[in-house]
Coordinates of C-alpha atoms in Angstrom, one line a residue:
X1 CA 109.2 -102.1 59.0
X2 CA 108.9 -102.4 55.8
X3 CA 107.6 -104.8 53.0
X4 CA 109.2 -107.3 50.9
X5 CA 111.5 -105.6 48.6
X6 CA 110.6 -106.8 44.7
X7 CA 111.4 -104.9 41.9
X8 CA 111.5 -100.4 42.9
X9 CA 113.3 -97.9 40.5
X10 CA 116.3 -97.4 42.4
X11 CA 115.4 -93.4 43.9
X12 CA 112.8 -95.6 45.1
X13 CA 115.9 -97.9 47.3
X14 CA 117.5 -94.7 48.2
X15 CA 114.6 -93.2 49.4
X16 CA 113.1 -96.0 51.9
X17 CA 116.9 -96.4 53.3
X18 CA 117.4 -92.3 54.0
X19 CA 113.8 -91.6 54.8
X20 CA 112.1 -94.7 56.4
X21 CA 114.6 -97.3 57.1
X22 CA 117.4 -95.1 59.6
X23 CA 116.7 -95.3 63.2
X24 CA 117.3 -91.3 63.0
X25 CA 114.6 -90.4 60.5
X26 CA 111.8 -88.2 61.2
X27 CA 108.8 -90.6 61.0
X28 CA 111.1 -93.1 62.7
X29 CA 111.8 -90.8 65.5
X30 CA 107.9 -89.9 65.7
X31 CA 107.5 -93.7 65.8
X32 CA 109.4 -94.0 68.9
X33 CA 107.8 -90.8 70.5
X34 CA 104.4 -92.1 69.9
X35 CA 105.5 -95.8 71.3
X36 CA 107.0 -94.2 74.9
X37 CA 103.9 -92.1 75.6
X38 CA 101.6 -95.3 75.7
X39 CA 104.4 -97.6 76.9
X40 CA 103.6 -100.1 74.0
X41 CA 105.5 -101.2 71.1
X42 CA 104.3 -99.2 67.9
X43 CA 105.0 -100.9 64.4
X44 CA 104.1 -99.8 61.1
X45 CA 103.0 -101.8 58.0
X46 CA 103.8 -100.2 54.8
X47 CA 103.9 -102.1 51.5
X48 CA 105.8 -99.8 48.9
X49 CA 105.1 -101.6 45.7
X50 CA 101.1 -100.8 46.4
X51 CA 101.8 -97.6 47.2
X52 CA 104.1 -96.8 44.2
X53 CA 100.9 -98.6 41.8
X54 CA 98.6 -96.2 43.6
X55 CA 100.4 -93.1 44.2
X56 CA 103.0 -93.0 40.9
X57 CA 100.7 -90.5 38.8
X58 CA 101.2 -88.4 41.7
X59 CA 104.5 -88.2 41.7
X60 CA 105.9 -87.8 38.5
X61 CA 109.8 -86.8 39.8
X62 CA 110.5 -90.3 41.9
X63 CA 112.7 -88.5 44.3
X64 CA 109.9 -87.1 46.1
X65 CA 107.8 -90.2 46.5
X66 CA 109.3 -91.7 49.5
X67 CA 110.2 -88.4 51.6
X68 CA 106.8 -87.9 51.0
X69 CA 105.4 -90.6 52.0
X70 CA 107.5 -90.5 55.2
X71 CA 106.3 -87.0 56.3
X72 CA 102.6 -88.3 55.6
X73 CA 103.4 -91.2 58.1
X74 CA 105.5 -88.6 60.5
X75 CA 102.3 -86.0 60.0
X76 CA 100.0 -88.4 61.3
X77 CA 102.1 -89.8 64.1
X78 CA 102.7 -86.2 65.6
X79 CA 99.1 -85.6 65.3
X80 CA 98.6 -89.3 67.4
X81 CA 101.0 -88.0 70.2
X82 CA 99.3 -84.3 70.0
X83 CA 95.5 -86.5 71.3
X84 CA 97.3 -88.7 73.5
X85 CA 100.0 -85.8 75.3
X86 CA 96.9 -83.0 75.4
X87 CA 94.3 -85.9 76.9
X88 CA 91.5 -84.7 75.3
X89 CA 90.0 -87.5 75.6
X90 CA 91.3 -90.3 78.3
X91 CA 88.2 -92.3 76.9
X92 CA 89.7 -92.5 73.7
X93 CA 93.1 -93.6 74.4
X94 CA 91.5 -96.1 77.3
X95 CA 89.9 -97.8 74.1
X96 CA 92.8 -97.5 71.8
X97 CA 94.8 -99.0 74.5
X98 CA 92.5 -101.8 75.2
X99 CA 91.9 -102.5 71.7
X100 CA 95.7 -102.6 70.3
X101 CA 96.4 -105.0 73.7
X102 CA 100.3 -104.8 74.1
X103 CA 101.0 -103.5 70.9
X104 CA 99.8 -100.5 68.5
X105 CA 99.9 -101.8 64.5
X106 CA 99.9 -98.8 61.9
X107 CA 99.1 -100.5 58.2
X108 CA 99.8 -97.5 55.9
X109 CA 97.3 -97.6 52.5
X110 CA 96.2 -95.4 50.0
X111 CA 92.5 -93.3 50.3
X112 CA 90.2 -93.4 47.2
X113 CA 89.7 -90.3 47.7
X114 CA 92.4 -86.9 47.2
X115 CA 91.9 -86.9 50.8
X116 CA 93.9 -88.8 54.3
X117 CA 91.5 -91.3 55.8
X118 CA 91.8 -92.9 59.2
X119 CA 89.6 -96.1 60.9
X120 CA 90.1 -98.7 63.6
X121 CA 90.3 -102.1 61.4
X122 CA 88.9 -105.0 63.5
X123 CA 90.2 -107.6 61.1
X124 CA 93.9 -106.5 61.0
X125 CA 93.7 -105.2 64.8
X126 CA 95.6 -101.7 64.1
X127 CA 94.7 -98.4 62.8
X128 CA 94.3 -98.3 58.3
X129 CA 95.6 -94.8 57.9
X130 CA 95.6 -94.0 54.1
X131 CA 97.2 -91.4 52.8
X132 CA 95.3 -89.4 50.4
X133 CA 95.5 -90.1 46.8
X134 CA 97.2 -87.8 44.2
X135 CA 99.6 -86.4 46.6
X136 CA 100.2 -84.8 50.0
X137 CA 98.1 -82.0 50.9
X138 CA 99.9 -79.0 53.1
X139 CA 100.9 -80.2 56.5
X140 CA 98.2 -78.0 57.8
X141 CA 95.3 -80.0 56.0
X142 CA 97.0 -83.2 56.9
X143 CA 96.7 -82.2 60.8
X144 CA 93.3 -81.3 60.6
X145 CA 92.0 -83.8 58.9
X146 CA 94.1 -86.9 60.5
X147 CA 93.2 -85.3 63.9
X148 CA 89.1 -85.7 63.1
X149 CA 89.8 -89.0 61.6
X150 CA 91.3 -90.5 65.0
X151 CA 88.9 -88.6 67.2
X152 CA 85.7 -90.7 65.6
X153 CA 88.0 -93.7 64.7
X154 CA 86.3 -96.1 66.9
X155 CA 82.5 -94.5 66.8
X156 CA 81.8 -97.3 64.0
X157 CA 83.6 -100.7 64.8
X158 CA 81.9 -101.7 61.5
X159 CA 83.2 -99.3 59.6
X160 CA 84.6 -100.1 56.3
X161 CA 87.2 -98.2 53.8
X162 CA 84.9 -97.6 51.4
X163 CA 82.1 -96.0 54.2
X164 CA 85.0 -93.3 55.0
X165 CA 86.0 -92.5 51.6
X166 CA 82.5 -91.6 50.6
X167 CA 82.9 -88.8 53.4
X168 CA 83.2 -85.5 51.3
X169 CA 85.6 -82.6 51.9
X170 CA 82.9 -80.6 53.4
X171 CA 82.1 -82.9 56.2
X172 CA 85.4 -82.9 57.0
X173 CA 85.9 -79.2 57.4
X174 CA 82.7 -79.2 59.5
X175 CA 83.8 -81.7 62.2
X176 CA 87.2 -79.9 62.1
X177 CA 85.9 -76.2 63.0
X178 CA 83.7 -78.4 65.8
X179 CA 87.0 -80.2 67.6
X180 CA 89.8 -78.2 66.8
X181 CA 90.6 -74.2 67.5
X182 CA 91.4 -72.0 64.7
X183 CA 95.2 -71.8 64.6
X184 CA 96.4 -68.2 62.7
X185 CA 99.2 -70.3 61.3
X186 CA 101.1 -72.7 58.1
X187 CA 103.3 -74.8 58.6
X188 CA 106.7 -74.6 56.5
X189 CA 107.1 -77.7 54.3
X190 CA 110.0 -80.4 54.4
X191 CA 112.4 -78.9 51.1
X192 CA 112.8 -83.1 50.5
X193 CA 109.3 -83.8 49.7
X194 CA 108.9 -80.5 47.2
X195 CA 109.2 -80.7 43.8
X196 CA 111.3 -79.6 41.4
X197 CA 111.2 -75.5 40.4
X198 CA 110.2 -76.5 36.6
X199 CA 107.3 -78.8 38.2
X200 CA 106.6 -76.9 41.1
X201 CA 106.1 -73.4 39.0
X202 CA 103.2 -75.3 37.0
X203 CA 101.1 -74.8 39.5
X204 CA 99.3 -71.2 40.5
X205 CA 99.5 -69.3 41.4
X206 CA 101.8 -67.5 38.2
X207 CA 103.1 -64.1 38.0
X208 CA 103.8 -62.3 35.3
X209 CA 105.9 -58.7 34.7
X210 CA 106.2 -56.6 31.6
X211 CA 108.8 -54.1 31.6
X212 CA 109.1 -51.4 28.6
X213 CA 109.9 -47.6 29.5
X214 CA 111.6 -47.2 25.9
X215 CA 111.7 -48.0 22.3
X216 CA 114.0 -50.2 22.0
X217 CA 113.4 -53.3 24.0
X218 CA 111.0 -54.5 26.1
X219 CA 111.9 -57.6 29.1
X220 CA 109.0 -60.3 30.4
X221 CA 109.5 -62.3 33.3
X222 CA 107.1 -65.1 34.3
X223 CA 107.0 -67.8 36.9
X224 CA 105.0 -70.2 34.2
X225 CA 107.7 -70.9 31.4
X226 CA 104.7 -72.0 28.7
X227 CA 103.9 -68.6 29.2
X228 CA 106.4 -67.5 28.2
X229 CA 106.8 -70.1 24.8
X230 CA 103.4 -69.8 23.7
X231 CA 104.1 -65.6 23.6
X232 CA 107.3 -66.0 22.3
X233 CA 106.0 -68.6 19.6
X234 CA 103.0 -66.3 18.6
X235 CA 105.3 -62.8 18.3
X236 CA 107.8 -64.8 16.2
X237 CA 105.3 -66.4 13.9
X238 CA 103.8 -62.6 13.1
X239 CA 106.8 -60.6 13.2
X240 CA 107.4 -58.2 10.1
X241 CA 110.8 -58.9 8.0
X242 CA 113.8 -56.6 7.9
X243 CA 114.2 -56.0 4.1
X244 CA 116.7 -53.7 4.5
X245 CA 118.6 -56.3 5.2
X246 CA 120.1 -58.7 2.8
X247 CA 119.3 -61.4 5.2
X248 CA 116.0 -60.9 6.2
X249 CA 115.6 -61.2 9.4
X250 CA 113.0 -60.1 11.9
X251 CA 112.6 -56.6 12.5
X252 CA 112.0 -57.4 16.5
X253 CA 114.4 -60.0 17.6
X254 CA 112.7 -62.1 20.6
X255 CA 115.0 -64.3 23.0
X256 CA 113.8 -66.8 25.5
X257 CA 116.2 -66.5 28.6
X258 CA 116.5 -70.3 30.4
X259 CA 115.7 -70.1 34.0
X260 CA 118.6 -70.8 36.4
X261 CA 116.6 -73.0 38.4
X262 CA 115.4 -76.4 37.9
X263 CA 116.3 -78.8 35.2
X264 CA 115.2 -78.9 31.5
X265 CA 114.7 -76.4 29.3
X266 CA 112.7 -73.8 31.9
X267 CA 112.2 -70.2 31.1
X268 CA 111.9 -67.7 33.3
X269 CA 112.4 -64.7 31.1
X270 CA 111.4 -63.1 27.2
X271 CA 113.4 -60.0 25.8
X272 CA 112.1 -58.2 22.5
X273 CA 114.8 -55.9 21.0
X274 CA 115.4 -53.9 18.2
X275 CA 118.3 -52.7 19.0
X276 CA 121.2 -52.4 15.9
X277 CA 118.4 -52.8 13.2
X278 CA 116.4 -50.5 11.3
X279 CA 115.7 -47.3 13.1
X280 CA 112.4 -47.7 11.4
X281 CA 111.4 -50.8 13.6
X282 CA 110.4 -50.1 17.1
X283 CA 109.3 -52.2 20.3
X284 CA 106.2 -51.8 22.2
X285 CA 104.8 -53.6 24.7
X286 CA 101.0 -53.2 23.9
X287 CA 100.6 -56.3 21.8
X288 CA 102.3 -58.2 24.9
X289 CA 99.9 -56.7 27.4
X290 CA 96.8 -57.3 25.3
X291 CA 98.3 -61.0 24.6
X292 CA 98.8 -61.6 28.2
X293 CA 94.9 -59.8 29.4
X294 CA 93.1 -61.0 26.7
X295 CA 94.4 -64.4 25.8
X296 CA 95.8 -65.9 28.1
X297 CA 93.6 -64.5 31.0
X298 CA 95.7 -62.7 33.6
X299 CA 94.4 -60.1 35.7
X300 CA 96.2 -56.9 36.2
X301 CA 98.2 -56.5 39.7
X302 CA 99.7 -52.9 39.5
X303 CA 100.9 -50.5 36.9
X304 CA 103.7 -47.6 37.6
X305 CA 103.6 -46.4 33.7
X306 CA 107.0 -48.0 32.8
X307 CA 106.1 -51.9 34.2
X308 CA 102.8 -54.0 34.3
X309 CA 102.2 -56.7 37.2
X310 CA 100.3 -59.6 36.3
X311 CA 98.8 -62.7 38.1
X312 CA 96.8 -65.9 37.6
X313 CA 95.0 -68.0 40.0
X314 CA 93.4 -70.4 37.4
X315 CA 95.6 -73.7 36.5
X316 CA 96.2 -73.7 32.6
X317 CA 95.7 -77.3 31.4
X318 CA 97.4 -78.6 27.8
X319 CA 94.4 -78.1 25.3

């Protein structure tokens, strides 16, 4: 089933015999699903050392590669076995029949585009499913768009990898909302092919809450641990001196708390505290709040007098 083996990181090995190699794995068991509801052999063609060139960026924790790859492949075969078990069109399996003779061929590639793309290939004799580029999409998406992609599969015999690709998003979403009914659903996702908490809570959307009914301390927690450094770097760098104190130190004393979840050095939470200096210092949270609001860009969720609720739909990217 799959290609030959040259050199693969060895997460890689692991992956490819728990995911794709065992008889009992999902996409294998999809496979075999697929391959007794047309009463033909099914095989699939998937060279991992291409797909690790062109989906590595991707993937930058090399655990996830191949379980994710395998619930591409296992997305698209359920969606195959959907068409054929619903007959919603006895045309279209008539011809996929007739044109994969005694035996169905799956070649799995990658799309140009951050999108899955699916065609008839006259030259190989099989379908070209790519997978999209960049990353899975939510099983949802996948569904959707690999179930348009089969339906007009065979309208252009012709029709080349590069014709699909330069299909846009759009398009797709039209000929979806044509073929398929609405469905008031998600899907939950496969725990294997997610990433890691510290990678994962990169993404938005991030949530942020200030909490502060006193004087003596005020506690931020945050989903997005940069958040969380970049405040605690810019309080630290402006904060007044003690000089009571034959030592000096800060008059607000501001802890990054790592986050128990994940790997690395992940925060989840920032104290400020003033508590066993000089009665003179005191903690507020307004500098936070307008940090958070003015700087950084979150919009306000809910206030209750003693805690602020925060949240951010934009993506920060490293400046």
């Amino acid at each position: 089933m799959s290609s030959p083996r040259l050199h693969r990181p060895l997460n890689v090995l692991v992956g490819i015999r728990d995911h794709w190699d065992r008889a009992d794995a999902p996409v294998q068991t999809a496979r075999s699903a697929v391959s007794e509801l047309l009463g033909i052999d099914v095989s699939i063609e998937i060279a991992w050392d291409l797909l690790i060139l062109n989906l590595d960026d991707g993937y930058p924790d090399r655990s996830i590669f191949v379980p994710s790859v395998a619930k591409g492949v296992q997305t698209f075969l359920e969606v195959l076995r959907e068409i054929l078990d619903s007959e919603i069109s006895t045309e279209w399996t008539d011809t996929l029949l007739e044109r994969a003779g005694g035996s169905l061929r799956l070649f799995i590639d990658v799309s140009k585009k951050k999108e899955p793309v699916v065609f008839w290939s006259a030259t190989r004799v099989g379908l070209d499913v790519n997978l999209p580029k960049g990353g899975m999409q939510s099983p949802i998406e996948m569904q959707s768009l690999f179930k348009v992609r089969l339906l007009d599969c065979f309208n252009d015999p012709q029709a080349s990898l590069d014709e699909w690709a330069n299909l846009s998003i759009d398009t797709i979403g039209e000929n979806s909302a044509a073929t398929a009914p609405h469905q008031p659903f998600d899907v939950l996702p496969d725990i294997r092919v997610l990433p890691r908490p510290d990678e994962l809570l990169l993404k938005p959307p991030y949530h942020l809450a200030v909490y502060g009914g006193g004087n003596a301390i005020v506690e931020v927690q945050c989903s997005h641990s940069p958040t969380l450094q970049l405040l605690a770097g810019y309080l630290k760098r402006w904060c007044k001196v003690n000089h009571q104190n034959i030592n000096h130190p800060p008059a607000v004393e501001v802890n990054l708390h790592l986050s128990s979840f994940g790997v690395g050095l992940t925060y989840d939470r920032l104290t400020l505290s003033v508590e066993d200096r000089n009665p003179n210092f005191l903690v507020s949270p307004m500098i936070v709040l307008s940090f958070v609001e003015g700087v950084l860009g979150y919009k306000s969720v809910s206030v209750d007098g003693t805690s602020w609720i925060f949240r951010k739909d934009v993506e920060f990217r490293k400046g």
